[in-house]
Amino acid sequence: MMNTTQLTSFILAGYSDIGHLKYLYFIILTVLYVSIVFANTVLIVVICMERSLHEPMYLFLCSLFVNDLYGTTGLFPALMTHLVSDDHTVSTVCCYLQIFVLYTYGSIEFSNLAVMSYDRYLAICHPLQYNVIMTPSMVCILICVIWLYSFAKFSIQLSLTIRLQLCGNVIDKVYCDNYLVVKLACSTSDVAVNKIYGLCGIVLSVTVPLITIVLSYIKILTICLKSSIETRQKAFSTCSPHLASLLNFSFGCFLTLLQSRFDSPMRNVPTVLHTILSVYYLMCQPLLNPIVYGVRMAKIRQACKYILPVGKPTL
């Protein structure tokens, strides 16, 4: 029997022998990672430098872009390294660190999207009270609560995982997953606390933000149905990027949950497609956010043209 004091590494069994194709996939991942880092960094710099973007909506966006950089950094370097390597082992410390980063990324992303939906609700349904409620200090408090709550909640959850005695070290995925590590526990009675805390965590991290999002959009839809066409168009232009980001992230999380918790629906899926689906929410979401917000939001487009040297005439 092995326990956590004896385990020094985990084996990531999600990688398969794809021959020389691994170098092609490595190039694709490199381009994707560089694109994500570049796009999100540019928008963070633009929002920080342009004073006209120092408004609640754009500050929440900045938090979203920082989180996208945080999450992709927790996945891509390790994924690219293991892809071209024949050794797919990862130390327990690095594995637990990756679990912490990826899970807190998911919690921060969803909570941030929930706060942004509430911000849109206030802007559209209560425009006169908006500046009174969404003060700079309130924005800072909300962003800090999102990040600190996610870090604190999952620090407890990870500590419950680390204490478990494990009777195996094979994780059937291309990255470390908390649920799959818990499944390696020797005793089912030890896992009971993890399950209870995990259930409470799901209620707080998923149900509460989901209720906020649903209620916010119900109120927005109600106001739009009673308003003029111009008001509806304005509401659609500000809400459509948020809805696109929210639906994409929810779809990615659903795929990850389906793969981790239910084996039978994914049993006949090809290995490469299975791997792509398992990292969908960590790859597509950080790339989609800067695209939909950078393209759809006029103030960000104008700020990019003003700050960035691209397209400026040379003297």
PDB file of C-alpha atoms in Angstrom:
ATOM      1  CA  MET A   1       0.000   0.000   0.000  1.00  0.00           C
ATOM      2  CA  MET A   2       1.287   3.447  -0.933  1.00  0.00           C
ATOM      3  CA  ASN A   3       0.432   6.638   0.869  1.00  0.00           C
ATOM      4  CA  THR A   4       1.121  10.292   0.232  1.00  0.00           C
ATOM      5  CA  THR A   5       4.367  10.220   2.206  1.00  0.00           C
ATOM      6  CA  GLN A   6       5.751   7.539  -0.144  1.00  0.00           C
ATOM      7  CA  LEU A   7       4.413   8.958  -3.393  1.00  0.00           C
ATOM      8  CA  THR A   8       6.865  11.251  -5.129  1.00  0.00           C
ATOM      9  CA  SER A   9       5.185  11.436  -8.517  1.00  0.00           C
ATOM     10  CA  PHE A  10       2.064  10.766 -10.559  1.00  0.00           C
ATOM     11  CA  ILE A  11       1.865   9.248 -14.058  1.00  0.00           C
ATOM     12  CA  LEU A  12      -0.288  11.086 -16.599  1.00  0.00           C
ATOM     13  CA  ALA A  13      -1.805   8.272 -18.664  1.00  0.00           C
ATOM     14  CA  GLY A  14      -3.773  10.537 -20.989  1.00  0.00           C
ATOM     15  CA  TYR A  15      -0.887  10.782 -23.462  1.00  0.00           C
ATOM     16  CA  SER A  16      -0.707   8.294 -26.310  1.00  0.00           C
ATOM     17  CA  ASP A  17       1.996   7.425 -28.830  1.00  0.00           C
ATOM     18  CA  ILE A  18       1.278   9.676 -31.829  1.00  0.00           C
ATOM     19  CA  GLY A  19       4.741   9.431 -33.382  1.00  0.00           C
ATOM     20  CA  HIS A  20       6.072  12.484 -35.192  1.00  0.00           C
ATOM     21  CA  LEU A  21       2.654  14.147 -35.049  1.00  0.00           C
ATOM     22  CA  LYS A  22       3.578  15.275 -31.549  1.00  0.00           C
ATOM     23  CA  TYR A  23       5.883  17.912 -33.060  1.00  0.00           C
ATOM     24  CA  LEU A  24       3.024  19.278 -35.168  1.00  0.00           C
ATOM     25  CA  TYR A  25       0.784  19.405 -32.100  1.00  0.00           C
ATOM     26  CA  PHE A  26       3.612  21.069 -30.184  1.00  0.00           C
ATOM     27  CA  ILE A  27       3.858  23.833 -32.827  1.00  0.00           C
ATOM     28  CA  ILE A  28       0.068  24.319 -32.764  1.00  0.00           C
ATOM     29  CA  LEU A  29       0.058  24.558 -28.960  1.00  0.00           C
ATOM     30  CA  THR A  30       2.980  27.004 -29.026  1.00  0.00           C
ATOM     31  CA  VAL A  31       1.201  29.294 -31.502  1.00  0.00           C
ATOM     32  CA  LEU A  32      -2.001  29.050 -29.479  1.00  0.00           C
ATOM     33  CA  TYR A  33      -0.234  29.802 -26.184  1.00  0.00           C
ATOM     34  CA  VAL A  34       1.701  32.761 -27.612  1.00  0.00           C
ATOM     35  CA  SER A  35      -1.522  34.125 -29.133  1.00  0.00           C
ATOM     36  CA  ILE A  36      -3.361  33.840 -25.820  1.00  0.00           C
ATOM     37  CA  VAL A  37      -0.564  35.510 -23.853  1.00  0.00           C
ATOM     38  CA  PHE A  38      -0.179  38.283 -26.433  1.00  0.00           C
ATOM     39  CA  ALA A  39      -3.901  39.046 -26.829  1.00  0.00           C
ATOM     40  CA  ASN A  40      -4.700  39.062 -23.114  1.00  0.00           C
ATOM     41  CA  THR A  41      -1.566  41.029 -22.195  1.00  0.00           C
ATOM     42  CA  VAL A  42      -2.317  43.691 -24.820  1.00  0.00           C
ATOM     43  CA  LEU A  43      -5.848  44.198 -23.513  1.00  0.00           C
ATOM     44  CA  ILE A  44      -4.670  44.319 -19.886  1.00  0.00           C
ATOM     45  CA  VAL A  45      -2.105  46.999 -20.796  1.00  0.00           C
ATOM     46  CA  VAL A  46      -4.663  48.963 -22.833  1.00  0.00           C
ATOM     47  CA  ILE A  47      -7.229  48.956 -20.012  1.00  0.00           C
ATOM     48  CA  CYS A  48      -4.607  49.961 -17.436  1.00  0.00           C
ATOM     49  CA  MET A  49      -3.158  52.779 -19.569  1.00  0.00           C
ATOM     50  CA  GLU A  50      -6.341  54.267 -21.024  1.00  0.00           C
ATOM     51  CA  ARG A  51      -8.130  56.360 -18.375  1.00  0.00           C
ATOM     52  CA  SER A  52     -11.433  56.270 -20.290  1.00  0.00           C
ATOM     53  CA  LEU A  53     -11.521  52.509 -19.672  1.00  0.00           C
ATOM     54  CA  HIS A  54     -11.206  52.863 -15.899  1.00  0.00           C
ATOM     55  CA  GLU A  55     -14.877  51.963 -15.518  1.00  0.00           C
ATOM     56  CA  PRO A  56     -16.378  48.970 -13.647  1.00  0.00           C
ATOM     57  CA  MET A  57     -17.126  46.896 -16.754  1.00  0.00           C
ATOM     58  CA  TYR A  58     -13.577  47.213 -18.112  1.00  0.00           C
ATOM     59  CA  LEU A  59     -11.976  46.629 -14.715  1.00  0.00           C
ATOM     60  CA  PHE A  60     -13.930  43.381 -14.418  1.00  0.00           C
ATOM     61  CA  LEU A  61     -12.713  42.543 -17.925  1.00  0.00           C
ATOM     62  CA  CYS A  62      -9.139  43.211 -16.838  1.00  0.00           C
ATOM     63  CA  SER A  63      -9.614  40.751 -13.960  1.00  0.00           C
ATOM     64  CA  LEU A  64     -10.979  38.238 -16.479  1.00  0.00           C
ATOM     65  CA  PHE A  65      -7.962  38.636 -18.779  1.00  0.00           C
ATOM     66  CA  VAL A  66      -5.507  38.281 -15.867  1.00  0.00           C
ATOM     67  CA  ASN A  67      -7.280  35.087 -14.844  1.00  0.00           C
ATOM     68  CA  ASP A  68      -7.043  33.748 -18.403  1.00  0.00           C
ATOM     69  CA  LEU A  69      -3.267  34.265 -18.317  1.00  0.00           C
ATOM     70  CA  TYR A  70      -3.149  32.612 -14.898  1.00  0.00           C
ATOM     71  CA  GLY A  71      -5.104  29.544 -16.038  1.00  0.00           C
ATOM     72  CA  THR A  72      -3.292  28.966 -19.332  1.00  0.00           C
ATOM     73  CA  THR A  73       0.092  29.280 -17.611  1.00  0.00           C
ATOM     74  CA  GLY A  74      -1.024  26.477 -15.299  1.00  0.00           C
ATOM     75  CA  LEU A  75      -1.685  24.200 -18.277  1.00  0.00           C
ATOM     76  CA  PHE A  76       0.260  25.010 -21.452  1.00  0.00           C
ATOM     77  CA  PRO A  77       3.948  24.816 -20.337  1.00  0.00           C
ATOM     78  CA  ALA A  78       3.421  21.437 -18.669  1.00  0.00           C
ATOM     79  CA  LEU A  79       1.245  20.146 -21.525  1.00  0.00           C
ATOM     80  CA  MET A  80       3.802  21.145 -24.166  1.00  0.00           C
ATOM     81  CA  THR A  81       6.664  19.597 -22.184  1.00  0.00           C
ATOM     82  CA  HIS A  82       4.900  16.253 -21.718  1.00  0.00           C
ATOM     83  CA  LEU A  83       3.753  16.204 -25.349  1.00  0.00           C
ATOM     84  CA  VAL A  84       7.293  15.998 -26.761  1.00  0.00           C
ATOM     85  CA  SER A  85       8.677  13.935 -23.887  1.00  0.00           C
ATOM     86  CA  ASP A  86       8.558  10.176 -23.443  1.00  0.00           C
ATOM     87  CA  ASP A  87       8.375  10.609 -19.674  1.00  0.00           C
ATOM     88  CA  HIS A  88       4.886  11.540 -18.524  1.00  0.00           C
ATOM     89  CA  THR A  89       5.524  11.569 -14.801  1.00  0.00           C
ATOM     90  CA  VAL A  90       4.950  14.685 -12.717  1.00  0.00           C
ATOM     91  CA  SER A  91       6.062  15.292  -9.136  1.00  0.00           C
ATOM     92  CA  THR A  92       3.382  15.366  -6.453  1.00  0.00           C
ATOM     93  CA  VAL A  93       4.212  19.002  -5.647  1.00  0.00           C
ATOM     94  CA  CYS A  94       3.851  20.110  -9.275  1.00  0.00           C
ATOM     95  CA  CYS A  95       0.702  18.033  -9.668  1.00  0.00           C
ATOM     96  CA  TYR A  96      -0.986  19.566  -6.630  1.00  0.00           C
ATOM     97  CA  LEU A  97       0.141  23.025  -7.745  1.00  0.00           C
ATOM     98  CA  GLN A  98      -1.399  22.486 -11.184  1.00  0.00           C
ATOM     99  CA  ILE A  99      -4.627  21.258  -9.593  1.00  0.00           C
ATOM    100  CA  PHE A 100      -4.756  24.391  -7.448  1.00  0.00           C
ATOM    101  CA  VAL A 101      -4.174  26.724 -10.405  1.00  0.00           C
ATOM    102  CA  LEU A 102      -6.673  25.055 -12.751  1.00  0.00           C
ATOM    103  CA  TYR A 103      -9.454  24.752 -10.184  1.00  0.00           C
ATOM    104  CA  THR A 104      -9.062  28.294  -8.874  1.00  0.00           C
ATOM    105  CA  TYR A 105      -8.992  29.510 -12.494  1.00  0.00           C
ATOM    106  CA  GLY A 106     -12.373  27.893 -13.110  1.00  0.00           C
ATOM    107  CA  SER A 107     -13.871  29.314  -9.922  1.00  0.00           C
ATOM    108  CA  ILE A 108     -12.550  32.834 -10.596  1.00  0.00           C
ATOM    109  CA  GLU A 109     -13.721  32.750 -14.225  1.00  0.00           C
ATOM    110  CA  PHE A 110     -17.290  31.776 -13.401  1.00  0.00           C
ATOM    111  CA  SER A 111     -17.528  34.152 -10.425  1.00  0.00           C
ATOM    112  CA  ASN A 112     -16.117  36.980 -12.536  1.00  0.00           C
ATOM    113  CA  LEU A 113     -18.692  36.316 -15.264  1.00  0.00           C
ATOM    114  CA  ALA A 114     -21.439  36.333 -12.618  1.00  0.00           C
ATOM    115  CA  VAL A 115     -20.327  39.717 -11.272  1.00  0.00           C
ATOM    116  CA  MET A 116     -20.154  41.061 -14.831  1.00  0.00           C
ATOM    117  CA  SER A 117     -23.761  39.967 -15.436  1.00  0.00           C
ATOM    118  CA  TYR A 118     -24.814  41.814 -12.272  1.00  0.00           C
ATOM    119  CA  ASP A 119     -22.879  44.866 -13.501  1.00  0.00           C
ATOM    120  CA  ARG A 120     -24.761  44.760 -16.826  1.00  0.00           C
ATOM    121  CA  TYR A 121     -28.043  44.415 -14.938  1.00  0.00           C
ATOM    122  CA  LEU A 122     -27.330  47.560 -12.932  1.00  0.00           C
ATOM    123  CA  ALA A 123     -26.170  49.497 -16.012  1.00  0.00           C
ATOM    124  CA  ILE A 124     -29.254  48.605 -18.068  1.00  0.00           C
ATOM    125  CA  CYS A 125     -32.003  48.382 -15.432  1.00  0.00           C
ATOM    126  CA  HIS A 126     -30.810  51.020 -12.949  1.00  0.00           C
ATOM    127  CA  PRO A 127     -28.692  53.506 -14.936  1.00  0.00           C
ATOM    128  CA  LEU A 128     -29.311  56.402 -12.525  1.00  0.00           C
ATOM    129  CA  GLN A 129     -28.115  54.430  -9.490  1.00  0.00           C
ATOM    130  CA  TYR A 130     -25.293  52.663 -11.339  1.00  0.00           C
ATOM    131  CA  ASN A 131     -22.477  55.079 -10.446  1.00  0.00           C
ATOM    132  CA  VAL A 132     -23.686  55.249  -6.853  1.00  0.00           C
ATOM    133  CA  ILE A 133     -23.611  51.456  -6.438  1.00  0.00           C
ATOM    134  CA  MET A 134     -20.639  50.551  -8.646  1.00  0.00           C
ATOM    135  CA  THR A 135     -18.071  52.863  -7.097  1.00  0.00           C
ATOM    136  CA  PRO A 136     -14.323  52.242  -7.633  1.00  0.00           C
ATOM    137  CA  SER A 137     -14.048  50.895  -4.084  1.00  0.00           C
ATOM    138  CA  MET A 138     -16.965  48.505  -4.662  1.00  0.00           C
ATOM    139  CA  VAL A 139     -15.338  47.238  -7.873  1.00  0.00           C
ATOM    140  CA  CYS A 140     -12.055  46.599  -6.028  1.00  0.00           C
ATOM    141  CA  ILE A 141     -13.897  44.808  -3.216  1.00  0.00           C
ATOM    142  CA  LEU A 142     -15.777  42.556  -5.641  1.00  0.00           C
ATOM    143  CA  ILE A 143     -12.622  41.641  -7.577  1.00  0.00           C
ATOM    144  CA  CYS A 144     -10.694  40.924  -4.359  1.00  0.00           C
ATOM    145  CA  VAL A 145     -13.551  38.803  -2.977  1.00  0.00           C
ATOM    146  CA  ILE A 146     -13.687  36.766  -6.217  1.00  0.00           C
ATOM    147  CA  TRP A 147      -9.965  35.961  -6.104  1.00  0.00           C
ATOM    148  CA  LEU A 148      -9.514  35.536  -2.346  1.00  0.00           C
ATOM    149  CA  TYR A 149     -12.639  33.412  -1.954  1.00  0.00           C
ATOM    150  CA  SER A 150     -11.517  31.065  -4.759  1.00  0.00           C
ATOM    151  CA  PHE A 151      -8.008  30.747  -3.314  1.00  0.00           C
ATOM    152  CA  ALA A 152      -9.276  30.141   0.239  1.00  0.00           C
ATOM    153  CA  LYS A 153     -11.990  27.659  -0.783  1.00  0.00           C
ATOM    154  CA  PHE A 154      -9.736  25.510  -2.888  1.00  0.00           C
ATOM    155  CA  SER A 155      -6.819  25.684  -0.441  1.00  0.00           C
ATOM    156  CA  ILE A 156      -9.072  23.815   1.991  1.00  0.00           C
ATOM    157  CA  GLN A 157     -10.200  21.362  -0.688  1.00  0.00           C
ATOM    158  CA  LEU A 158      -6.630  20.656  -1.787  1.00  0.00           C
ATOM    159  CA  SER A 159      -5.496  20.136   1.818  1.00  0.00           C
ATOM    160  CA  LEU A 160      -8.235  17.502   2.175  1.00  0.00           C
ATOM    161  CA  THR A 161      -6.889  15.773  -0.958  1.00  0.00           C
ATOM    162  CA  ILE A 162      -3.240  15.892   0.157  1.00  0.00           C
ATOM    163  CA  ARG A 163      -4.067  14.165   3.473  1.00  0.00           C
ATOM    164  CA  LEU A 164      -5.510  11.088   1.697  1.00  0.00           C
ATOM    165  CA  GLN A 165      -3.656   7.787   1.587  1.00  0.00           C
ATOM    166  CA  LEU A 166      -3.329   6.817  -2.061  1.00  0.00           C
ATOM    167  CA  CYS A 167      -3.078   3.292  -3.473  1.00  0.00           C
ATOM    168  CA  GLY A 168      -2.070   4.327  -6.972  1.00  0.00           C
ATOM    169  CA  ASN A 169      -0.412   7.125  -8.897  1.00  0.00           C
ATOM    170  CA  VAL A 170      -1.874   6.851 -12.417  1.00  0.00           C
ATOM    171  CA  ILE A 171      -4.073   9.766 -13.546  1.00  0.00           C
ATOM    172  CA  ASP A 172      -5.977   9.054 -16.758  1.00  0.00           C
ATOM    173  CA  LYS A 173      -5.655  12.565 -18.148  1.00  0.00           C
ATOM    174  CA  VAL A 174      -3.080  14.875 -19.753  1.00  0.00           C
ATOM    175  CA  TYR A 175      -3.064  17.113 -16.682  1.00  0.00           C
ATOM    176  CA  CYS A 176      -3.599  16.657 -12.951  1.00  0.00           C
ATOM    177  CA  ASP A 177      -7.209  16.500 -11.811  1.00  0.00           C
ATOM    178  CA  ASN A 178      -8.375  16.659  -8.200  1.00  0.00           C
ATOM    179  CA  TYR A 179     -11.295  14.264  -8.688  1.00  0.00           C
ATOM    180  CA  LEU A 180      -9.069  11.625 -10.300  1.00  0.00           C
ATOM    181  CA  VAL A 181      -6.510  11.935  -7.487  1.00  0.00           C
ATOM    182  CA  VAL A 182      -9.268  11.472  -4.887  1.00  0.00           C
ATOM    183  CA  LYS A 183     -10.385   8.319  -6.739  1.00  0.00           C
ATOM    184  CA  LEU A 184      -6.926   6.865  -6.016  1.00  0.00           C
ATOM    185  CA  ALA A 185      -7.615   6.921  -2.254  1.00  0.00           C
ATOM    186  CA  CYS A 186      -7.203   3.595  -0.476  1.00  0.00           C
ATOM    187  CA  SER A 187     -10.159   4.053   1.855  1.00  0.00           C
ATOM    188  CA  THR A 188     -13.611   5.218   0.775  1.00  0.00           C
ATOM    189  CA  SER A 189     -14.340   6.399   4.319  1.00  0.00           C
ATOM    190  CA  ASP A 190     -11.499   8.914   4.088  1.00  0.00           C
ATOM    191  CA  VAL A 191     -13.061  10.364   0.951  1.00  0.00           C
ATOM    192  CA  ALA A 192     -16.381  11.159   2.676  1.00  0.00           C
ATOM    193  CA  VAL A 193     -15.144  14.530   3.959  1.00  0.00           C
ATOM    194  CA  ASN A 194     -13.865  15.419   0.481  1.00  0.00           C
ATOM    195  CA  LYS A 195     -17.246  14.603  -1.048  1.00  0.00           C
ATOM    196  CA  ILE A 196     -19.183  16.666   1.499  1.00  0.00           C
ATOM    197  CA  TYR A 197     -16.862  19.651   1.146  1.00  0.00           C
ATOM    198  CA  GLY A 198     -16.853  19.267  -2.642  1.00  0.00           C
ATOM    199  CA  LEU A 199     -20.666  19.310  -2.685  1.00  0.00           C
ATOM    200  CA  CYS A 200     -20.724  22.466  -0.558  1.00  0.00           C
ATOM    201  CA  GLY A 201     -18.097  23.979  -2.850  1.00  0.00           C
ATOM    202  CA  ILE A 202     -20.224  23.238  -5.926  1.00  0.00           C
ATOM    203  CA  VAL A 203     -23.230  24.928  -4.318  1.00  0.00           C
ATOM    204  CA  LEU A 204     -21.221  28.063  -3.490  1.00  0.00           C
ATOM    205  CA  SER A 205     -19.070  28.203  -6.641  1.00  0.00           C
ATOM    206  CA  VAL A 206     -21.672  27.160  -9.224  1.00  0.00           C
ATOM    207  CA  THR A 207     -25.190  27.594  -7.868  1.00  0.00           C
ATOM    208  CA  VAL A 208     -24.760  31.083  -6.378  1.00  0.00           C
ATOM    209  CA  PRO A 209     -23.079  32.582  -9.497  1.00  0.00           C
ATOM    210  CA  LEU A 210     -25.578  30.759 -11.740  1.00  0.00           C
ATOM    211  CA  ILE A 211     -28.544  32.227  -9.846  1.00  0.00           C
ATOM    212  CA  THR A 212     -26.953  35.677 -10.116  1.00  0.00           C
ATOM    213  CA  ILE A 213     -26.490  35.282 -13.878  1.00  0.00           C
ATOM    214  CA  VAL A 214     -30.003  33.915 -14.526  1.00  0.00           C
ATOM    215  CA  LEU A 215     -31.767  36.544 -12.412  1.00  0.00           C
ATOM    216  CA  SER A 216     -29.689  39.359 -13.945  1.00  0.00           C
ATOM    217  CA  TYR A 217     -30.567  38.340 -17.495  1.00  0.00           C
ATOM    218  CA  ILE A 218     -34.232  37.796 -16.655  1.00  0.00           C
ATOM    219  CA  LYS A 219     -34.350  41.397 -15.394  1.00  0.00           C
ATOM    220  CA  ILE A 220     -32.442  42.658 -18.447  1.00  0.00           C
ATOM    221  CA  LEU A 221     -34.761  40.782 -20.819  1.00  0.00           C
ATOM    222  CA  THR A 222     -37.816  42.156 -19.024  1.00  0.00           C
ATOM    223  CA  ILE A 223     -36.566  45.738 -19.356  1.00  0.00           C
ATOM    224  CA  CYS A 224     -35.591  45.251 -23.016  1.00  0.00           C
ATOM    225  CA  LEU A 225     -39.065  43.971 -23.934  1.00  0.00           C
ATOM    226  CA  LYS A 226     -40.580  47.168 -22.530  1.00  0.00           C
ATOM    227  CA  SER A 227     -37.988  49.508 -24.064  1.00  0.00           C
ATOM    228  CA  SER A 228     -37.349  51.055 -27.459  1.00  0.00           C
ATOM    229  CA  ILE A 229     -35.490  49.360 -30.311  1.00  0.00           C
ATOM    230  CA  GLU A 230     -32.470  51.610 -29.692  1.00  0.00           C
ATOM    231  CA  THR A 231     -32.301  50.516 -26.045  1.00  0.00           C
ATOM    232  CA  ARG A 232     -32.566  46.871 -27.074  1.00  0.00           C
ATOM    233  CA  GLN A 233     -29.724  47.248 -29.566  1.00  0.00           C
ATOM    234  CA  LYS A 234     -27.532  48.947 -26.969  1.00  0.00           C
ATOM    235  CA  ALA A 235     -28.266  46.214 -24.420  1.00  0.00           C
ATOM    236  CA  PHE A 236     -27.536  43.517 -27.001  1.00  0.00           C
ATOM    237  CA  SER A 237     -24.212  45.100 -27.998  1.00  0.00           C
ATOM    238  CA  THR A 238     -23.002  45.180 -24.374  1.00  0.00           C
ATOM    239  CA  CYS A 239     -24.403  41.786 -23.352  1.00  0.00           C
ATOM    240  CA  SER A 240     -23.582  39.674 -26.423  1.00  0.00           C
ATOM    241  CA  PRO A 241     -19.810  39.367 -25.719  1.00  0.00           C
ATOM    242  CA  HIS A 242     -20.579  38.399 -22.122  1.00  0.00           C
ATOM    243  CA  LEU A 243     -23.142  35.793 -23.213  1.00  0.00           C
ATOM    244  CA  ALA A 244     -20.719  34.342 -25.783  1.00  0.00           C
ATOM    245  CA  SER A 245     -17.993  34.044 -23.151  1.00  0.00           C
ATOM    246  CA  LEU A 246     -20.399  32.596 -20.578  1.00  0.00           C
ATOM    247  CA  LEU A 247     -21.874  29.976 -22.917  1.00  0.00           C
ATOM    248  CA  ASN A 248     -18.446  28.927 -24.195  1.00  0.00           C
ATOM    249  CA  PHE A 249     -17.054  28.525 -20.671  1.00  0.00           C
ATOM    250  CA  SER A 250     -20.148  26.637 -19.492  1.00  0.00           C
ATOM    251  CA  PHE A 251     -19.880  24.286 -22.477  1.00  0.00           C
ATOM    252  CA  GLY A 252     -16.189  23.654 -21.743  1.00  0.00           C
ATOM    253  CA  CYS A 253     -16.883  22.942 -18.060  1.00  0.00           C
ATOM    254  CA  PHE A 254     -19.700  20.571 -19.037  1.00  0.00           C
ATOM    255  CA  LEU A 255     -17.320  18.609 -21.296  1.00  0.00           C
ATOM    256  CA  THR A 256     -14.709  18.408 -18.516  1.00  0.00           C
ATOM    257  CA  LEU A 257     -17.315  17.266 -15.983  1.00  0.00           C
ATOM    258  CA  LEU A 258     -18.660  14.675 -18.428  1.00  0.00           C
ATOM    259  CA  GLN A 259     -15.189  13.229 -18.970  1.00  0.00           C
ATOM    260  CA  SER A 260     -14.145  13.194 -15.306  1.00  0.00           C
ATOM    261  CA  ARG A 261     -17.322  11.853 -13.727  1.00  0.00           C
ATOM    262  CA  PHE A 262     -18.913   9.719 -16.463  1.00  0.00           C
ATOM    263  CA  ASP A 263     -16.751   7.293 -18.418  1.00  0.00           C
ATOM    264  CA  SER A 264     -19.354   5.592 -20.625  1.00  0.00           C
ATOM    265  CA  PRO A 265     -20.428   8.594 -22.806  1.00  0.00           C
ATOM    266  CA  MET A 266     -16.797   9.251 -23.790  1.00  0.00           C
ATOM    267  CA  ARG A 267     -15.687   5.641 -24.210  1.00  0.00           C
ATOM    268  CA  ASN A 268     -15.987   5.551 -28.015  1.00  0.00           C
ATOM    269  CA  VAL A 269     -14.466   9.002 -28.590  1.00  0.00           C
ATOM    270  CA  PRO A 270     -11.047   8.947 -30.389  1.00  0.00           C
ATOM    271  CA  THR A 271      -8.079   9.594 -28.090  1.00  0.00           C
ATOM    272  CA  VAL A 272      -6.988  12.843 -29.760  1.00  0.00           C
ATOM    273  CA  LEU A 273     -10.529  14.258 -29.699  1.00  0.00           C
ATOM    274  CA  HIS A 274     -10.929  13.109 -26.091  1.00  0.00           C
ATOM    275  CA  THR A 275      -7.785  15.035 -25.160  1.00  0.00           C
ATOM    276  CA  ILE A 276      -8.877  18.169 -27.026  1.00  0.00           C
ATOM    277  CA  LEU A 277     -12.274  18.129 -25.300  1.00  0.00           C
ATOM    278  CA  SER A 278     -10.643  17.714 -21.873  1.00  0.00           C
ATOM    279  CA  VAL A 279      -8.648  20.935 -22.295  1.00  0.00           C
ATOM    280  CA  TYR A 280     -11.296  22.865 -24.259  1.00  0.00           C
ATOM    281  CA  TYR A 281     -12.246  25.278 -21.494  1.00  0.00           C
ATOM    282  CA  LEU A 282      -8.584  26.009 -20.778  1.00  0.00           C
ATOM    283  CA  MET A 283      -7.666  26.648 -24.419  1.00  0.00           C
ATOM    284  CA  CYS A 284     -10.660  28.222 -26.135  1.00  0.00           C
ATOM    285  CA  GLN A 285     -11.923  30.438 -23.320  1.00  0.00           C
ATOM    286  CA  PRO A 286      -8.681  32.460 -22.872  1.00  0.00           C
ATOM    287  CA  LEU A 287      -8.502  32.934 -26.651  1.00  0.00           C
ATOM    288  CA  LEU A 288     -12.197  33.723 -27.130  1.00  0.00           C
ATOM    289  CA  ASN A 289     -12.408  36.399 -24.420  1.00  0.00           C
ATOM    290  CA  PRO A 290      -9.947  38.910 -25.947  1.00  0.00           C
ATOM    291  CA  ILE A 291     -11.442  38.302 -29.393  1.00  0.00           C
ATOM    292  CA  VAL A 292     -15.107  38.860 -28.497  1.00  0.00           C
ATOM    293  CA  TYR A 293     -14.440  41.764 -26.153  1.00  0.00           C
ATOM    294  CA  GLY A 294     -11.742  43.339 -28.299  1.00  0.00           C
ATOM    295  CA  VAL A 295     -13.801  43.139 -31.488  1.00  0.00           C
ATOM    296  CA  ARG A 296     -17.311  43.778 -30.154  1.00  0.00           C
ATOM    297  CA  MET A 297     -16.611  46.639 -27.729  1.00  0.00           C
ATOM    298  CA  ALA A 298     -15.988  49.918 -29.547  1.00  0.00           C
ATOM    299  CA  LYS A 299     -14.203  51.684 -26.674  1.00  0.00           C
ATOM    300  CA  ILE A 300     -11.616  48.911 -26.428  1.00  0.00           C
ATOM    301  CA  ARG A 301     -11.076  48.947 -30.206  1.00  0.00           C
ATOM    302  CA  GLN A 302     -10.581  52.716 -30.180  1.00  0.00           C
ATOM    303  CA  ALA A 303      -8.230  52.540 -27.184  1.00  0.00           C
ATOM    304  CA  CYS A 304      -6.148  49.861 -28.933  1.00  0.00           C
ATOM    305  CA  LYS A 305      -5.823  52.050 -32.034  1.00  0.00           C
ATOM    306  CA  TYR A 306      -4.817  55.025 -29.885  1.00  0.00           C
ATOM    307  CA  ILE A 307      -2.281  53.263 -27.645  1.00  0.00           C
ATOM    308  CA  LEU A 308      -0.789  50.608 -29.920  1.00  0.00           C
ATOM    309  CA  PRO A 309       1.739  51.736 -32.568  1.00  0.00           C
ATOM    310  CA  VAL A 310       0.101  49.582 -35.240  1.00  0.00           C
ATOM    311  CA  GLY A 311      -1.392  51.707 -37.978  1.00  0.00           C
ATOM    312  CA  LYS A 312       0.056  54.994 -36.701  1.00  0.00           C
ATOM    313  CA  PRO A 313       1.854  57.136 -39.276  1.00  0.00           C
ATOM    314  CA  THR A 314       5.603  57.345 -38.849  1.00  0.00           C
ATOM    315  CA  LEU A 315       7.277  60.740 -38.759  1.00  0.00           C
TER     316      LEU A 315
END
